[in-house]
Amino acid sequence: MQTPDWITLSLFFIIMIGIGLNAYRRVKGTNDFYVAGGGLPWWLAGISHHVSGYSGVVFTGYAALAYATGFNLYVWWALNVTIACLLGAWLIVPRWARLRDALQVQSPTEYLKIRYDIKTQQVIAWLGVLLKLLDTADCSVIPWQTALRQPGVCLGMIRMETLIADTWSSKIWWVHSEALYTLLLMAEQHDDPQFFSLYQQTADYVLNTFPNREQGEWTQIRDREGVPLNKVVALPVKDPFHIMRNLQLIVSLCGQPS
């Protein structure tokens, strides 16, 4: 990391600490913490609720799934979410706002305690925990999950744990191409012969292991001994991009005066 990187990182933490201290002074109770004292405008509350469900999978996992499966992704996922949001905004939100003002509650589980009893509240709360665990767990036990397996997406999460476990003792092409470019870049930026020596060693291994001379392409995955494995890893349409990108970057670095 260079000076601008450290400055950016430091500013980020300073801003986060400042936001935390400001919130600490302004929050006087759970009502302030959870619902901002009921003072948020409807549009800001809606945006906050919406983006709180975002993660990397929204921008990467579902994009990969859409690329692999086509328009049906939007039929079984986005269209259903849109319908549910519209119905909820029409039927549930106005009634919930009136209940919250009348009973001075902050969450649906608090309302259940008032309307029924604490046992009902506890049952719903623990069922919510169980649902979250299932939502983030490995979904290989679900039959229709095989339809999502190719892009590596399972119930809204990228199954990186499974990918890592399947390839832990293997050698994958794009990782090695990234290593080549990274080592050469470090040698160029830091003028350190040790990085260039590591690059040469890595290049000797990679270029003698992965390229398939007969077919004119790279083998995607090999075992620890360098023997090709007949299996597909991750998203096939994405991996070749890494190879071409890194080789082009290497050529670009080699063309620069050092």
Tab-separated table of C-alpha atoms in Angstrom:
chain	number	residue	atom	x	y	z
A	1	MET	CA	0.000	0.000	0.000
A	2	GLN	CA	1.167	3.507	-0.792
A	3	THR	CA	0.579	6.847	0.904
A	4	PRO	CA	-2.792	7.642	-0.801
A	5	ASP	CA	-4.046	4.181	0.205
A	6	TRP	CA	-3.124	4.694	3.853
A	7	ILE	CA	-4.675	8.171	3.823
A	8	THR	CA	-7.932	6.799	2.372
A	9	LEU	CA	-8.026	3.947	4.875
A	10	SER	CA	-7.296	6.286	7.791
A	11	LEU	CA	-9.997	8.739	6.712
A	12	PHE	CA	-12.491	5.884	6.465
A	13	PHE	CA	-11.832	4.763	10.052
A	14	ILE	CA	-11.856	8.337	11.338
A	15	ILE	CA	-15.242	8.947	9.705
A	16	MET	CA	-16.620	5.681	11.103
A	17	ILE	CA	-15.425	6.546	14.595
A	18	GLY	CA	-16.936	10.031	14.263
A	19	ILE	CA	-20.295	8.599	13.195
A	20	GLY	CA	-20.188	6.187	16.113
A	21	LEU	CA	-19.414	8.896	18.667
A	22	ASN	CA	-22.119	11.175	17.265
A	23	ALA	CA	-24.681	8.381	17.391
A	24	TYR	CA	-23.602	7.494	20.934
A	25	ARG	CA	-24.324	11.034	22.119
A	26	ARG	CA	-27.667	11.288	20.334
A	27	VAL	CA	-29.106	7.858	21.112
A	28	LYS	CA	-30.892	7.914	24.463
A	29	GLY	CA	-32.681	4.563	24.345
A	30	THR	CA	-33.771	1.609	22.233
A	31	ASN	CA	-36.396	3.725	20.492
A	32	ASP	CA	-33.664	6.018	19.173
A	33	PHE	CA	-31.387	3.112	18.305
A	34	TYR	CA	-33.856	1.016	16.339
A	35	VAL	CA	-36.280	3.512	14.788
A	36	ALA	CA	-34.534	6.881	15.192
A	37	GLY	CA	-37.244	7.994	17.593
A	38	GLY	CA	-39.819	7.602	14.828
A	39	GLY	CA	-38.476	10.726	13.159
A	40	LEU	CA	-37.242	9.219	9.887
A	41	PRO	CA	-39.232	10.221	6.787
A	42	TRP	CA	-40.885	7.316	5.027
A	43	TRP	CA	-38.563	7.409	2.014
A	44	LEU	CA	-35.396	7.300	4.121
A	45	ALA	CA	-36.750	4.478	6.269
A	46	GLY	CA	-37.629	2.565	3.104
A	47	ILE	CA	-34.188	3.045	1.574
A	48	SER	CA	-32.514	2.020	4.830
A	49	HIS	CA	-34.605	-1.134	5.056
A	50	HIS	CA	-33.925	-1.985	1.419
A	51	VAL	CA	-30.144	-1.571	1.385
A	52	SER	CA	-29.756	-3.375	4.724
A	53	GLY	CA	-30.479	-6.572	2.808
A	54	TYR	CA	-27.763	-5.924	0.233
A	55	SER	CA	-24.468	-7.752	0.155
A	56	GLY	CA	-21.868	-8.719	-2.380
A	57	VAL	CA	-24.109	-11.491	-3.683
A	58	VAL	CA	-26.610	-8.956	-5.029
A	59	PHE	CA	-24.032	-7.473	-7.379
A	60	THR	CA	-21.928	-10.565	-8.143
A	61	GLY	CA	-23.790	-13.757	-7.303
A	62	TYR	CA	-27.116	-12.874	-8.882
A	63	ALA	CA	-25.353	-11.326	-11.852
A	64	ALA	CA	-23.560	-14.625	-12.453
A	65	LEU	CA	-26.794	-16.517	-11.958
A	66	ALA	CA	-28.605	-14.275	-14.432
A	67	TYR	CA	-25.845	-14.773	-16.977
A	68	ALA	CA	-26.027	-18.557	-16.600
A	69	THR	CA	-29.800	-19.052	-16.407
A	70	GLY	CA	-31.228	-16.094	-18.302
A	71	PHE	CA	-34.460	-14.184	-17.746
A	72	ASN	CA	-36.021	-16.838	-15.493
A	73	LEU	CA	-33.923	-15.429	-12.625
A	74	TYR	CA	-36.068	-12.297	-12.645
A	75	VAL	CA	-39.248	-14.344	-12.789
A	76	TRP	CA	-38.622	-16.458	-9.704
A	77	TRP	CA	-36.661	-13.861	-7.720
A	78	ALA	CA	-36.970	-10.157	-8.612
A	79	LEU	CA	-40.586	-10.265	-9.811
A	80	ASN	CA	-41.727	-12.026	-6.643
A	81	VAL	CA	-39.838	-9.563	-4.466
A	82	THR	CA	-41.463	-6.643	-6.297
A	83	ILE	CA	-44.964	-8.073	-5.853
A	84	ALA	CA	-44.329	-8.760	-2.160
A	85	CYS	CA	-43.042	-5.208	-1.584
A	86	LEU	CA	-46.052	-3.638	-3.293
A	87	LEU	CA	-48.547	-5.768	-1.354
A	88	GLY	CA	-46.714	-5.122	1.919
A	89	ALA	CA	-46.656	-1.372	1.327
A	90	TRP	CA	-50.396	-1.399	0.618
A	91	LEU	CA	-51.693	-3.820	3.256
A	92	ILE	CA	-49.183	-4.015	6.106
A	93	VAL	CA	-47.175	-0.804	6.402
A	94	PRO	CA	-50.093	1.574	7.185
A	95	ARG	CA	-51.523	-0.788	9.800
A	96	TRP	CA	-48.125	-1.338	11.402
A	97	ALA	CA	-47.512	2.416	11.641
A	98	ARG	CA	-50.808	2.863	13.502
A	99	LEU	CA	-50.025	-0.040	15.853
A	100	ARG	CA	-46.553	1.299	16.620
A	101	ASP	CA	-47.913	4.731	17.523
A	102	ALA	CA	-50.795	3.361	19.560
A	103	LEU	CA	-48.846	0.721	21.526
A	104	GLN	CA	-45.405	2.398	21.531
A	105	VAL	CA	-43.653	-0.705	20.235
A	106	GLN	CA	-40.545	-0.865	18.084
A	107	SER	CA	-40.707	-4.324	16.547
A	108	PRO	CA	-43.332	-6.906	15.539
A	109	THR	CA	-42.126	-9.249	18.279
A	110	GLU	CA	-42.918	-6.604	20.896
A	111	TYR	CA	-46.439	-6.393	19.500
A	112	LEU	CA	-46.792	-10.189	19.746
A	113	LYS	CA	-45.873	-10.011	23.435
A	114	ILE	CA	-48.626	-7.448	24.054
A	115	ARG	CA	-51.203	-9.138	21.826
A	116	TYR	CA	-50.534	-12.697	23.053
A	117	ASP	CA	-47.784	-13.510	25.581
A	118	ILE	CA	-44.031	-13.754	25.979
A	119	LYS	CA	-44.022	-17.412	24.882
A	120	THR	CA	-45.401	-16.453	21.475
A	121	GLN	CA	-42.812	-13.722	21.205
A	122	GLN	CA	-40.021	-16.180	21.997
A	123	VAL	CA	-41.267	-18.776	19.501
A	124	ILE	CA	-41.341	-16.268	16.643
A	125	ALA	CA	-37.938	-14.825	17.611
A	126	TRP	CA	-36.232	-18.236	17.705
A	127	LEU	CA	-37.903	-19.297	14.463
A	128	GLY	CA	-36.403	-16.184	12.897
A	129	VAL	CA	-32.939	-17.227	14.102
A	130	LEU	CA	-33.482	-20.713	12.682
A	131	LEU	CA	-34.600	-19.282	9.344
A	132	LYS	CA	-31.471	-17.115	9.171
A	133	LEU	CA	-29.255	-20.111	9.884
A	134	LEU	CA	-30.923	-22.077	7.100
A	135	ASP	CA	-30.666	-19.091	4.780
A	136	THR	CA	-26.879	-18.911	5.183
A	137	ALA	CA	-26.167	-22.617	5.477
A	138	ASP	CA	-24.984	-25.022	2.805
A	139	CYS	CA	-28.052	-25.944	0.765
A	140	SER	CA	-26.836	-29.131	-0.844
A	141	VAL	CA	-29.689	-31.055	0.830
A	142	ILE	CA	-32.281	-29.194	-1.257
A	143	PRO	CA	-33.002	-31.038	-4.534
A	144	TRP	CA	-33.628	-27.927	-6.642
A	145	GLN	CA	-30.341	-26.470	-5.513
A	146	THR	CA	-28.682	-28.368	-8.344
A	147	ALA	CA	-30.206	-25.827	-10.720
A	148	LEU	CA	-28.201	-23.119	-8.940
A	149	ARG	CA	-25.017	-25.081	-8.445
A	150	GLN	CA	-23.339	-24.082	-11.672
A	151	PRO	CA	-22.955	-20.381	-10.828
A	152	GLY	CA	-22.148	-21.306	-7.231
A	153	VAL	CA	-25.146	-19.479	-5.754
A	154	CYS	CA	-27.289	-21.064	-3.053
A	155	LEU	CA	-30.247	-19.351	-1.407
A	156	GLY	CA	-28.795	-15.906	-1.918
A	157	MET	CA	-25.141	-16.603	-1.086
A	158	ILE	CA	-22.069	-17.575	-3.038
A	159	ARG	CA	-20.972	-21.029	-1.907
A	160	MET	CA	-17.346	-20.051	-1.515
A	161	GLU	CA	-16.873	-22.532	1.323
A	162	THR	CA	-17.745	-25.428	-0.962
A	163	LEU	CA	-15.541	-24.078	-3.743
A	164	ILE	CA	-12.587	-23.756	-1.371
A	165	ALA	CA	-13.135	-27.243	0.032
A	166	ASP	CA	-13.368	-28.776	-3.449
A	167	THR	CA	-10.177	-27.116	-4.667
A	168	TRP	CA	-8.095	-26.883	-1.495
A	169	SER	CA	-5.534	-29.435	-2.684
A	170	SER	CA	-5.789	-28.479	-6.361
A	171	LYS	CA	-4.058	-25.983	-8.613
A	172	ILE	CA	-6.327	-23.629	-10.580
A	173	TRP	CA	-5.296	-21.697	-13.672
A	174	TRP	CA	-6.550	-18.192	-12.907
A	175	VAL	CA	-4.981	-18.120	-9.427
A	176	HIS	CA	-1.583	-18.821	-10.937
A	177	SER	CA	-2.037	-16.197	-13.637
A	178	GLU	CA	-2.873	-13.675	-10.905
A	179	ALA	CA	0.283	-14.721	-9.039
A	180	LEU	CA	2.386	-14.106	-12.144
A	181	TYR	CA	1.115	-10.573	-12.633
A	182	THR	CA	1.229	-9.720	-8.920
A	183	LEU	CA	4.864	-10.792	-8.515
A	184	LEU	CA	5.961	-8.924	-11.634
A	185	LEU	CA	4.042	-5.821	-10.539
A	186	MET	CA	5.686	-5.933	-7.086
A	187	ALA	CA	9.110	-6.288	-8.716
A	188	GLU	CA	8.402	-3.287	-10.956
A	189	GLN	CA	6.966	-1.017	-8.265
A	190	HIS	CA	9.491	-1.810	-5.518
A	191	ASP	CA	12.544	-2.488	-7.677
A	192	ASP	CA	13.169	-5.609	-5.603
A	193	PRO	CA	15.066	-8.463	-7.324
A	194	GLN	CA	13.579	-10.962	-4.878
A	195	PHE	CA	10.103	-10.417	-6.375
A	196	PHE	CA	11.480	-10.829	-9.886
A	197	SER	CA	13.193	-14.064	-8.855
A	198	LEU	CA	9.900	-15.358	-7.449
A	199	TYR	CA	8.182	-14.302	-10.655
A	200	GLN	CA	10.662	-16.269	-12.753
A	201	GLN	CA	10.238	-19.373	-10.593
A	202	THR	CA	6.458	-19.095	-10.739
A	203	ALA	CA	6.480	-18.463	-14.488
A	204	ASP	CA	8.614	-21.560	-15.090
A	205	TYR	CA	6.125	-23.693	-13.175
A	206	VAL	CA	2.919	-22.114	-14.514
A	207	LEU	CA	3.909	-22.035	-18.177
A	208	ASN	CA	5.114	-25.635	-18.015
A	209	THR	CA	2.028	-26.875	-16.146
A	210	PHE	CA	-1.148	-25.194	-17.336
A	211	PRO	CA	-0.882	-24.497	-21.086
A	212	ASN	CA	-2.151	-27.404	-23.210
A	213	ARG	CA	0.183	-27.404	-26.209
A	214	GLU	CA	-1.927	-29.820	-28.225
A	215	GLN	CA	-5.216	-27.913	-27.928
A	216	GLY	CA	-3.749	-24.420	-27.731
A	217	GLU	CA	-5.393	-23.442	-24.424
A	218	TRP	CA	-4.900	-23.677	-20.682
A	219	THR	CA	-6.068	-26.552	-18.484
A	220	GLN	CA	-8.410	-25.150	-15.838
A	221	ILE	CA	-7.502	-27.343	-12.871
A	222	ARG	CA	-4.795	-29.861	-11.992
A	223	ASP	CA	-3.984	-31.885	-8.905
A	224	ARG	CA	-0.963	-31.306	-6.677
A	225	GLU	CA	1.204	-33.332	-9.021
A	226	GLY	CA	0.138	-31.326	-12.070
A	227	VAL	CA	-2.131	-33.999	-13.537
A	228	PRO	CA	-5.233	-32.511	-15.283
A	229	LEU	CA	-8.553	-33.049	-13.475
A	230	ASN	CA	-11.770	-33.577	-15.403
A	231	LYS	CA	-13.954	-31.154	-13.463
A	232	VAL	CA	-15.353	-27.643	-13.775
A	233	VAL	CA	-14.597	-25.051	-11.120
A	234	ALA	CA	-16.739	-21.933	-10.461
A	235	LEU	CA	-18.237	-20.212	-13.499
A	236	PRO	CA	-16.626	-21.412	-16.732
A	237	VAL	CA	-17.349	-18.208	-18.658
A	238	LYS	CA	-15.481	-16.082	-16.116
A	239	ASP	CA	-12.162	-17.835	-15.561
A	240	PRO	CA	-10.677	-17.333	-19.069
A	241	PHE	CA	-11.056	-13.587	-18.563
A	242	HIS	CA	-8.474	-13.745	-15.765
A	243	ILE	CA	-5.953	-15.533	-17.977
A	244	MET	CA	-6.179	-13.048	-20.868
A	245	ARG	CA	-6.332	-10.038	-18.568
A	246	ASN	CA	-3.252	-11.038	-16.563
A	247	LEU	CA	-1.210	-12.012	-19.622
A	248	GLN	CA	-2.023	-8.652	-21.228
A	249	LEU	CA	-1.018	-6.841	-18.035
A	250	ILE	CA	2.232	-8.807	-17.916
A	251	VAL	CA	3.003	-7.889	-21.524
A	252	SER	CA	2.235	-4.260	-20.682
A	253	LEU	CA	4.635	-4.331	-17.712
A	254	CYS	CA	7.362	-5.975	-19.749
A	255	GLY	CA	7.059	-3.209	-22.312
A	256	GLN	CA	7.733	-0.502	-19.730
A	257	PRO	CA	11.286	0.721	-19.039
A	258	SER	CA	12.556	-0.497	-15.673
